[in-house]
XYZ file of N, CA and C in Angstrom:
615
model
N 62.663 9.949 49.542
C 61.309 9.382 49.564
C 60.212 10.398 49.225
N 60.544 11.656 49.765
C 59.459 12.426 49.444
C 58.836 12.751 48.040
N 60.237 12.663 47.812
C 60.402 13.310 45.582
C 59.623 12.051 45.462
N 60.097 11.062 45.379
C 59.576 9.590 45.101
C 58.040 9.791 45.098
N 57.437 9.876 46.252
C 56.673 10.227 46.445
C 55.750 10.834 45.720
N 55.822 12.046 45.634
C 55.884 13.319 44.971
C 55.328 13.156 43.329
N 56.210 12.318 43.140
C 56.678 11.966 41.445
C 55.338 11.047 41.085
N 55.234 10.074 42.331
C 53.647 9.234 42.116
C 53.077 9.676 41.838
N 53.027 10.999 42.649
C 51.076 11.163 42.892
C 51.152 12.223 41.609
N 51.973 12.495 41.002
C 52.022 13.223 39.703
C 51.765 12.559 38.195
N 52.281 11.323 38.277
C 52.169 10.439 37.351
C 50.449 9.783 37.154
N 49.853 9.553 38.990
C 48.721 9.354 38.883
C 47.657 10.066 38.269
N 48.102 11.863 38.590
C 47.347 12.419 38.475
C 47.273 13.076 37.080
N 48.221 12.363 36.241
C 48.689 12.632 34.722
C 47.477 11.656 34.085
N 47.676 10.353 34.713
C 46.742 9.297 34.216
C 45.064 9.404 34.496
N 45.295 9.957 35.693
C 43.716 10.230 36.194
C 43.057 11.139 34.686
N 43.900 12.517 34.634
C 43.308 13.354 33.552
C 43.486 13.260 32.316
N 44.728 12.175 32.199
C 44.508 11.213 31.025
C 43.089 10.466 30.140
N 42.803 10.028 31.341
C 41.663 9.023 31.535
C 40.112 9.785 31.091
N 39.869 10.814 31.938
C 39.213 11.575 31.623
C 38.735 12.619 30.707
N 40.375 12.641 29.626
C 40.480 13.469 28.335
C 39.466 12.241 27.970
N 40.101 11.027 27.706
C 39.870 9.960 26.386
C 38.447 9.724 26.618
N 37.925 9.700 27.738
C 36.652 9.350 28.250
C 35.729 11.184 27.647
N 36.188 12.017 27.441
C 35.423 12.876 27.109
C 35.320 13.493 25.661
N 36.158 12.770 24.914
C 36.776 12.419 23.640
C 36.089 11.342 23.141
N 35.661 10.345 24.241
C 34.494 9.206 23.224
C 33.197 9.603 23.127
N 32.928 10.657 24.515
C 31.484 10.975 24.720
C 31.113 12.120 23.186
N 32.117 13.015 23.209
C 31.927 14.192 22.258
C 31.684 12.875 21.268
N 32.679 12.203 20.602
C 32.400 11.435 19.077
C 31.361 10.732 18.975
N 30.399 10.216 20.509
C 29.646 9.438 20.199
C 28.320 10.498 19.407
N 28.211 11.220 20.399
C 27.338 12.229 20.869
C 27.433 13.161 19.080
N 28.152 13.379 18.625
C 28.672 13.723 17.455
C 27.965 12.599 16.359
N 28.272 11.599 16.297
C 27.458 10.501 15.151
C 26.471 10.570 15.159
N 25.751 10.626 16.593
C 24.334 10.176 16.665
C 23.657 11.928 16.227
N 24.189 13.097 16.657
C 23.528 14.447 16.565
C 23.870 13.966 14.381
N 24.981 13.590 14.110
C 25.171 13.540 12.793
C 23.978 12.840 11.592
N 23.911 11.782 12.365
C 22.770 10.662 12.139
C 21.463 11.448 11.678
N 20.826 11.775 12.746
C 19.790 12.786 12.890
C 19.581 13.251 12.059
N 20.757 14.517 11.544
C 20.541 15.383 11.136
C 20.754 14.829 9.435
N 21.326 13.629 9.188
C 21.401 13.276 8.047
C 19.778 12.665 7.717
N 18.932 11.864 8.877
C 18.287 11.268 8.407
C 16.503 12.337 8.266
N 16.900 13.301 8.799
C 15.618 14.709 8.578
C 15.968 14.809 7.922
N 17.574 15.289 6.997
C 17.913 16.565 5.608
C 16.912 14.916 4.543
N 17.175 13.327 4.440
C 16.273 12.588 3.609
C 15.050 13.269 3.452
N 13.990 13.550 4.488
C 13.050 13.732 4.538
C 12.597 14.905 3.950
N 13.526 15.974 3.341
C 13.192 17.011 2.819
C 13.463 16.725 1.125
N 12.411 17.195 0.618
C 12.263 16.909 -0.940
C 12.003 18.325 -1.641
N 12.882 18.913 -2.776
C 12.155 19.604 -3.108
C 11.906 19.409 -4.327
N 10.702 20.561 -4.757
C 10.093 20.100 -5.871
C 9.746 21.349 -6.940
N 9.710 21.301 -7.860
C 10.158 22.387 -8.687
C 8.975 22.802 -9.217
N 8.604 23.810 -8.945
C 7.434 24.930 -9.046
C 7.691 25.879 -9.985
N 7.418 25.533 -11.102
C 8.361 26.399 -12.301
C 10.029 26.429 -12.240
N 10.165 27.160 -12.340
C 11.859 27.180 -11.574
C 12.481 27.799 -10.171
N 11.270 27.297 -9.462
C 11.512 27.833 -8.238
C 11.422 26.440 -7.646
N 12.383 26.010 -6.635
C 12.233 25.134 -5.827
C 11.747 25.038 -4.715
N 10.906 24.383 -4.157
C 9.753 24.352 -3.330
C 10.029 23.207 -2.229
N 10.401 23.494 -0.746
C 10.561 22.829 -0.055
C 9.660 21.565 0.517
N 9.399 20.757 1.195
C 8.419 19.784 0.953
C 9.165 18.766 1.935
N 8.306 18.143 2.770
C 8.696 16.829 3.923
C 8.140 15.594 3.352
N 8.833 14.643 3.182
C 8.416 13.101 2.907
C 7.657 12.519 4.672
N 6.899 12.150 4.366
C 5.995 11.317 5.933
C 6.379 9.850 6.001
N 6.108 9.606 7.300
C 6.377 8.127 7.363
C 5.038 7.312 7.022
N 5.115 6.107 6.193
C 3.842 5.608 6.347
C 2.637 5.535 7.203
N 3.328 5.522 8.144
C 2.333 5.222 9.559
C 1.405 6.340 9.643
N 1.809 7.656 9.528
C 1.536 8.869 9.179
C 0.239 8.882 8.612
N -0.354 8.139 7.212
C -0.474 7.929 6.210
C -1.476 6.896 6.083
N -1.005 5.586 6.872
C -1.658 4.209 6.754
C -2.837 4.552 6.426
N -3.877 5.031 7.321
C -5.618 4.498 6.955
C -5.583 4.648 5.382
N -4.973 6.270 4.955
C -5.654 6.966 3.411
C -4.975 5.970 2.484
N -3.634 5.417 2.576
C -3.277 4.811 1.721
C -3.195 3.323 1.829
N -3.929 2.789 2.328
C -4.444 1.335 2.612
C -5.839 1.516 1.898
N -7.305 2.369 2.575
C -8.083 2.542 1.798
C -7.588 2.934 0.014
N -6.609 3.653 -0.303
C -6.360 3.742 -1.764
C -6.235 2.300 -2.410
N -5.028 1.698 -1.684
C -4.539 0.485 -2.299
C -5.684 -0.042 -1.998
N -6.508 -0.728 -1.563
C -7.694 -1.460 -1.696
C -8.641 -1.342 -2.757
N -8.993 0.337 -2.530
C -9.604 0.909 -4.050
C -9.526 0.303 -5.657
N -7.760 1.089 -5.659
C -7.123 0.925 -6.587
C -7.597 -0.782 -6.856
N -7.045 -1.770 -5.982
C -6.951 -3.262 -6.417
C -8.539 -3.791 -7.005
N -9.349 -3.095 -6.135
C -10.856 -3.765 -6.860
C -11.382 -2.490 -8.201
N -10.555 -1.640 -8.307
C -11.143 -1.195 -9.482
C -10.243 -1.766 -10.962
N -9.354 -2.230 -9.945
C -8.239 -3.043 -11.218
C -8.787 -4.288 -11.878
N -9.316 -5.124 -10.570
C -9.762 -6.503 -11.199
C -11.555 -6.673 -11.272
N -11.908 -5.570 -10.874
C -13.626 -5.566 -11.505
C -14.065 -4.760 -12.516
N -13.051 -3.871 -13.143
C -13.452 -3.182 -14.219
C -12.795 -3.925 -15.012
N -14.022 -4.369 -16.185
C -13.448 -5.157 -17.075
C -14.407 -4.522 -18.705
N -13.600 -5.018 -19.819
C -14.197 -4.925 -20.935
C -14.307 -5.690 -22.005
N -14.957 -5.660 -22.862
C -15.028 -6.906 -23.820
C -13.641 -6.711 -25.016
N -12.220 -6.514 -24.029
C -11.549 -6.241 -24.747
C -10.437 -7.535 -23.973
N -9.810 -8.985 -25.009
C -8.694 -9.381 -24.277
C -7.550 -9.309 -23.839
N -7.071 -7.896 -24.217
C -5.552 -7.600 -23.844
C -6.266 -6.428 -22.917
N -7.031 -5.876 -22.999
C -7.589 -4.931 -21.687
C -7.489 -5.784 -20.024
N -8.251 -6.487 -20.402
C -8.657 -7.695 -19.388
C -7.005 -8.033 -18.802
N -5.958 -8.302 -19.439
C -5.336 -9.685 -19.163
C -4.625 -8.494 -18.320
N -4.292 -6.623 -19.090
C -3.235 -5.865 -18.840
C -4.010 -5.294 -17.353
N -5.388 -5.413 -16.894
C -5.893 -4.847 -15.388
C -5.833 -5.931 -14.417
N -5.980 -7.036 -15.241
C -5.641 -8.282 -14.008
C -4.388 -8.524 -13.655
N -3.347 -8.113 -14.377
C -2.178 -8.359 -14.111
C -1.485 -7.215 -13.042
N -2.061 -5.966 -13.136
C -1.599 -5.084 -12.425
C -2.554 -5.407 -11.313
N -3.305 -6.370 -11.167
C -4.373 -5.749 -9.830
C -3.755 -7.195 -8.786
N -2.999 -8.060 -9.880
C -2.529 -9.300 -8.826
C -1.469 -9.354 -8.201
N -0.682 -7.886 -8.837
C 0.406 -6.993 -8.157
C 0.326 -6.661 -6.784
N -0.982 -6.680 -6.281
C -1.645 -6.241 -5.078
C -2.356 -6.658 -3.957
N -2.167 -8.449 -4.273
C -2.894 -9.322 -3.407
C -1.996 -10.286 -3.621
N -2.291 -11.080 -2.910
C -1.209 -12.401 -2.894
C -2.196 -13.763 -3.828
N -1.657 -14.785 -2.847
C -2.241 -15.803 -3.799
C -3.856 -16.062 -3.652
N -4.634 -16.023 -2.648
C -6.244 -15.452 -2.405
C -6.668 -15.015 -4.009
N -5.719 -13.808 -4.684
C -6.329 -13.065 -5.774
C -6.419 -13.945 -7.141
N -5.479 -14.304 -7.305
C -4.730 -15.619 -8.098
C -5.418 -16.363 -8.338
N -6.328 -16.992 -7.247
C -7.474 -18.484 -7.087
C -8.443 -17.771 -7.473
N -8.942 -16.199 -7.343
C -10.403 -16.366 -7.469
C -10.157 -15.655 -9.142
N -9.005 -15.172 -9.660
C -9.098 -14.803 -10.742
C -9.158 -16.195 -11.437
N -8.384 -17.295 -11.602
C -8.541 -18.787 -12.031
C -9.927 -19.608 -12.073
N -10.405 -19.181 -10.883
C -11.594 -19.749 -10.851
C -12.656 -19.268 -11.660
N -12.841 -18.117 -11.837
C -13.594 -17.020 -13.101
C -13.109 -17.314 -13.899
N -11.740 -17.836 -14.796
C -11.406 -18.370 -15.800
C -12.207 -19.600 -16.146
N -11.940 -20.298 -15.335
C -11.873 -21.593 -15.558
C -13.556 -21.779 -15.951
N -14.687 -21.191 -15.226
C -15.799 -21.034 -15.442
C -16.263 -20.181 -16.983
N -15.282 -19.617 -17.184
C -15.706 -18.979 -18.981
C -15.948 -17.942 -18.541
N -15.622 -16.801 -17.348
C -16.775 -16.105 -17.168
C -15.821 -14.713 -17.945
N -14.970 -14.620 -18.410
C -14.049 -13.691 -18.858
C -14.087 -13.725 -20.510
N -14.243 -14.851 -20.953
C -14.452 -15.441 -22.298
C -16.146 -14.709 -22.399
N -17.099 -14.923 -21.663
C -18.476 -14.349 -21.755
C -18.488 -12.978 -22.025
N -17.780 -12.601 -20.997
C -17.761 -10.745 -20.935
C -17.152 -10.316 -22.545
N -16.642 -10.874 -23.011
C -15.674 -10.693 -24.560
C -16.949 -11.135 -25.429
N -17.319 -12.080 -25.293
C -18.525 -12.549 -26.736
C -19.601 -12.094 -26.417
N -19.919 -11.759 -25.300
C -21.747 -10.935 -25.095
C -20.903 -8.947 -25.429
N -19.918 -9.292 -25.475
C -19.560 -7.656 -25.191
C -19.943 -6.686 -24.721
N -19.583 -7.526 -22.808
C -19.876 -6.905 -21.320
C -19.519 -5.606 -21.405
N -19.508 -5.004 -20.779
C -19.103 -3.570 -19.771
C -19.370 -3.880 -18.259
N -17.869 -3.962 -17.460
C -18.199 -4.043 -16.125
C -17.542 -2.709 -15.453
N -18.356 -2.382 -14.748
C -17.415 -1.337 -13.491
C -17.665 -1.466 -12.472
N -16.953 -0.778 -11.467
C -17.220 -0.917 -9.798
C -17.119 0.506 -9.253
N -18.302 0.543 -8.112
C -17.929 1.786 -7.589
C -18.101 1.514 -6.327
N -16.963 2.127 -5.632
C -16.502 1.669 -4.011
C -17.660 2.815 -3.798
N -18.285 2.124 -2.505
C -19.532 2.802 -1.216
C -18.657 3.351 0.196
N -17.627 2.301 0.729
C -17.140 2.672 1.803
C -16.111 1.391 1.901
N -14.499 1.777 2.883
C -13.892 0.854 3.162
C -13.617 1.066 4.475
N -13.991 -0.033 5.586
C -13.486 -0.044 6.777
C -12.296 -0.964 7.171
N -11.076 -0.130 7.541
C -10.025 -0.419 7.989
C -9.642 -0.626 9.516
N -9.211 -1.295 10.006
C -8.755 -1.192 11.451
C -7.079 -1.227 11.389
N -6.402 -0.281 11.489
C -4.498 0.144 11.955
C -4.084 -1.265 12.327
N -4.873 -1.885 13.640
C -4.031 -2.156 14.629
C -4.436 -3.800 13.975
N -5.391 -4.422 13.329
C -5.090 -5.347 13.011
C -5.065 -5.611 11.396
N -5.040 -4.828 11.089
C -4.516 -4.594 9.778
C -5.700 -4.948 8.603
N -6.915 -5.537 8.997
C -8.053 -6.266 8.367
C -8.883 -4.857 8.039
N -9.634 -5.257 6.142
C -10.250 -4.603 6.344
C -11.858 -5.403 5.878
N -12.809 -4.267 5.324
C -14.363 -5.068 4.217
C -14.459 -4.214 3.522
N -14.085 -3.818 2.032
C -14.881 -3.735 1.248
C -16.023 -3.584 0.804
N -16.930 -2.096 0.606
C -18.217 -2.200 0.296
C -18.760 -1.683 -1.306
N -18.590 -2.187 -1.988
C -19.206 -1.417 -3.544
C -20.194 -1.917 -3.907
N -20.818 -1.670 -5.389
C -21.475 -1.635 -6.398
C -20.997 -2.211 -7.777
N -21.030 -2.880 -8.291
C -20.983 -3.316 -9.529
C -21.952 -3.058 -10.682
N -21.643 -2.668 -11.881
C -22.515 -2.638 -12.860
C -21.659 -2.762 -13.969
N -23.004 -3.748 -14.702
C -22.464 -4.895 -15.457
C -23.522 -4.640 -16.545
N -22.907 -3.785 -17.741
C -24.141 -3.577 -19.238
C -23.382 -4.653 -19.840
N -25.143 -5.185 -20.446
C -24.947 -6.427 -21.751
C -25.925 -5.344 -22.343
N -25.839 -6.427 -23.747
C -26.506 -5.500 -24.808
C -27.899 -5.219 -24.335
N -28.481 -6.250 -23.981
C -29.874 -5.356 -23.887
C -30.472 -5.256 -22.327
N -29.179 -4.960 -21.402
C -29.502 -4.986 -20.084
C -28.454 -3.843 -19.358
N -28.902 -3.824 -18.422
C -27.668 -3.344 -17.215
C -28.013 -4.172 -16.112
N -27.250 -4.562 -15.603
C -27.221 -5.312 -14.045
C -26.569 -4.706 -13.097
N -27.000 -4.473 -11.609
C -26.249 -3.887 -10.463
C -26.581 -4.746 -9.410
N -25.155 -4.973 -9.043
C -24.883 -5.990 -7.894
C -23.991 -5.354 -6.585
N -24.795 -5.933 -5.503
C -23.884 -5.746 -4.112
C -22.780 -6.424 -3.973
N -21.204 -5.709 -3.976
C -20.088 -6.484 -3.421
C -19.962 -6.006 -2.345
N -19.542 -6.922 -1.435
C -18.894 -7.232 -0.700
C -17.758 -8.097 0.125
N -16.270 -7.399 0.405
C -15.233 -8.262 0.258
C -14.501 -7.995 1.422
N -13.550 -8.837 1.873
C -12.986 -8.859 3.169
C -11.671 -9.090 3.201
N -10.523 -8.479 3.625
C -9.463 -9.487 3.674
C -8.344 -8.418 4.456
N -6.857 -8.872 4.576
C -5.776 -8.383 5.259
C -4.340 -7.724 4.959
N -4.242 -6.552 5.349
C -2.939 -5.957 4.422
C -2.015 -6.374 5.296
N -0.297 -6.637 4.142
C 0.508 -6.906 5.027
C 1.653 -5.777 4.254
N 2.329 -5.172 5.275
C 3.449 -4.368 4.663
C 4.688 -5.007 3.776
N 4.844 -4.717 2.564
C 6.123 -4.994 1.739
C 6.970 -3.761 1.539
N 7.924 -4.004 0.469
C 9.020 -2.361 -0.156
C 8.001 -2.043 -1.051
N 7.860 -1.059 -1.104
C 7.427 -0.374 -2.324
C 7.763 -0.721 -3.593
N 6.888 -0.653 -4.112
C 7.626 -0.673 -6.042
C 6.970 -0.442 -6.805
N 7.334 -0.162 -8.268
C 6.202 1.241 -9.476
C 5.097 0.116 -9.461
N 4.982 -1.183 -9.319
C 3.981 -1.929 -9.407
C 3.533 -2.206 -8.104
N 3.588 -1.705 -6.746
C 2.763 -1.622 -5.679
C 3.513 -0.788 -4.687
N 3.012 0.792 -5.359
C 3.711 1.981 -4.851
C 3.157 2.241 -3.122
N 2.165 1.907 -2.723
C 1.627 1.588 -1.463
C 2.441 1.216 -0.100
N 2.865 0.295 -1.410
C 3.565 -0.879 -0.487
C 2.962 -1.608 0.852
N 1.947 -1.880 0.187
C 0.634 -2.847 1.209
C 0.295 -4.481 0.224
N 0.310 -5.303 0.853
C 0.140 -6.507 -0.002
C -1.376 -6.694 0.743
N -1.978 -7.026 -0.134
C -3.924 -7.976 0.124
C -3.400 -9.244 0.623
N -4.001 -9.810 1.428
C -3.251 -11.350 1.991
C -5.105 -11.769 2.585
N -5.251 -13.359 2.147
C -6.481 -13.543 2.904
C -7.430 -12.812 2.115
N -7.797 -12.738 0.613
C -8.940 -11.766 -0.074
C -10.174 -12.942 -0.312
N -11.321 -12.268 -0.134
C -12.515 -13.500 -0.351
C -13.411 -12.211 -0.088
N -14.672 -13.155 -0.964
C -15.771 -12.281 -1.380
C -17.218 -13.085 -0.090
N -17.455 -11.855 0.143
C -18.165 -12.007 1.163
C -19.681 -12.045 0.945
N -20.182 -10.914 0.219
C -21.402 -11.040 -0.827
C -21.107 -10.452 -1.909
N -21.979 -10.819 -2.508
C -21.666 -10.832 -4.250
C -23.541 -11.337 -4.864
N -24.502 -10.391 -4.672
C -25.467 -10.254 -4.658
C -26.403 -9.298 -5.776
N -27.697 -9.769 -6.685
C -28.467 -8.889 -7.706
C -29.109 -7.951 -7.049
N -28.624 -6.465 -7.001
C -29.754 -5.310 -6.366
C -31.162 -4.913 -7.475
N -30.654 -4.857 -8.695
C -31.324 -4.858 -9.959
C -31.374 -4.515 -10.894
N -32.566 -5.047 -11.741
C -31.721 -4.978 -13.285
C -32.415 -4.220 -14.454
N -32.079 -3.609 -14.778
C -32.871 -2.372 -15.965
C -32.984 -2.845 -17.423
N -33.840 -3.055 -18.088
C -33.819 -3.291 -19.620
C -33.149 -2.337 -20.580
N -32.865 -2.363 -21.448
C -32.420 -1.533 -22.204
C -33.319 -1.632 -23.820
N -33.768 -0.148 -23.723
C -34.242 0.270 -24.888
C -33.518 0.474 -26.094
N -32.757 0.641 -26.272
C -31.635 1.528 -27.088
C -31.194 0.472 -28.178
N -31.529 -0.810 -28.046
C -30.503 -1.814 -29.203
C -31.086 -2.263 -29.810
């Protein structure tokens, strides 16, 4: 009985430290993926970049990082896309098309609606000159809304016109892509004022 015995508490104690290998054998492998993980998903974040022929180390950021400057850009970018215009029709069709890259359907209706009124056909036969120059954009992070504040100026032949814009609307995050590298979509765009500050004659024609 004793051996018997004996022989148990040996077998138990085979299994006990059995138990405790395999159990310290899952912890190392887990503990192992996740330190692996890590370290795979920082080495992404390092970019380098070639400085003559010297390579130049460099960290990729997370958007969030980033948001205000490149939300104010993409906003920029989108109203200097679809308010700079010229009395040119493949100019026109090639800035509206990249600027509707950048708003959803909001942009769509009010570009249609300026169609539909001639007002794009005008800018071509008076042979407009429009530009815009952003004043200020206020953004809020947390609800994603921003307003739009610029200037417009608008030469006809024997004028210049300058007008107050003002515009309002909501970014929503998409993937990135060469046609909305941001990766911020306009959602909800509408013009808030859209007003004559004033208008200069022109001598010159």
């Amino acid at each position: 009985m004793p051996v018997l015995k004996n022989l148990e508490n040996k077998i138990k104690l085979c299994l006990t430290i059995s138990t405790l290998v395999i159990i310290a054998c899952v912890v190392v492998s887990l503990g192992s993926i996740v330190i692996a993980r890590g370290m795979v998903a920082d080495a992404n974040k390092k970019i380098y970049v070639l400085d003559g022929n010297v390579p130049v180390l460099v960290r990729q950021t997370e958007q969030d990082v980033n948001l205000s400057i490149e939300a104010k850009s993409d906003i920029e970018l989108f109203h200097h896309l679809f308010f700079t215009l010229s009395p040119d029709d493949k100019y026109i069709q090639y800035t509206i098309k990249k600027a509707l890259y950048l708003v959803d359907e909001s942009g769509a209706a009010q570009y249609n609606a300026l169609k539909e009124k001639g007002f794009y056909n005008n800018v071509i036969g008076t042979s407009t000159v429009c530009s815009i120059f952003c004043d200020s954009v206020k953004f809020d992070e947390k609800s994603m809304k921003f307003i739009y504040y610029g200037r417009q100026r608008i030469e006809r032949r024997t004028s210049i016109l300058y007008r107050s814009l003002v515009t309002a609307g909501k970014l929503k995050r998409i993937p990135r892509s060469p046609n909305n590298p941001h990766g911020l979509l306009i959602i909800n765009w509408r013009t808030l004022k859209n007003q004559d500050i004033e208008e200069q004659a022109k001598t010159d024609f």
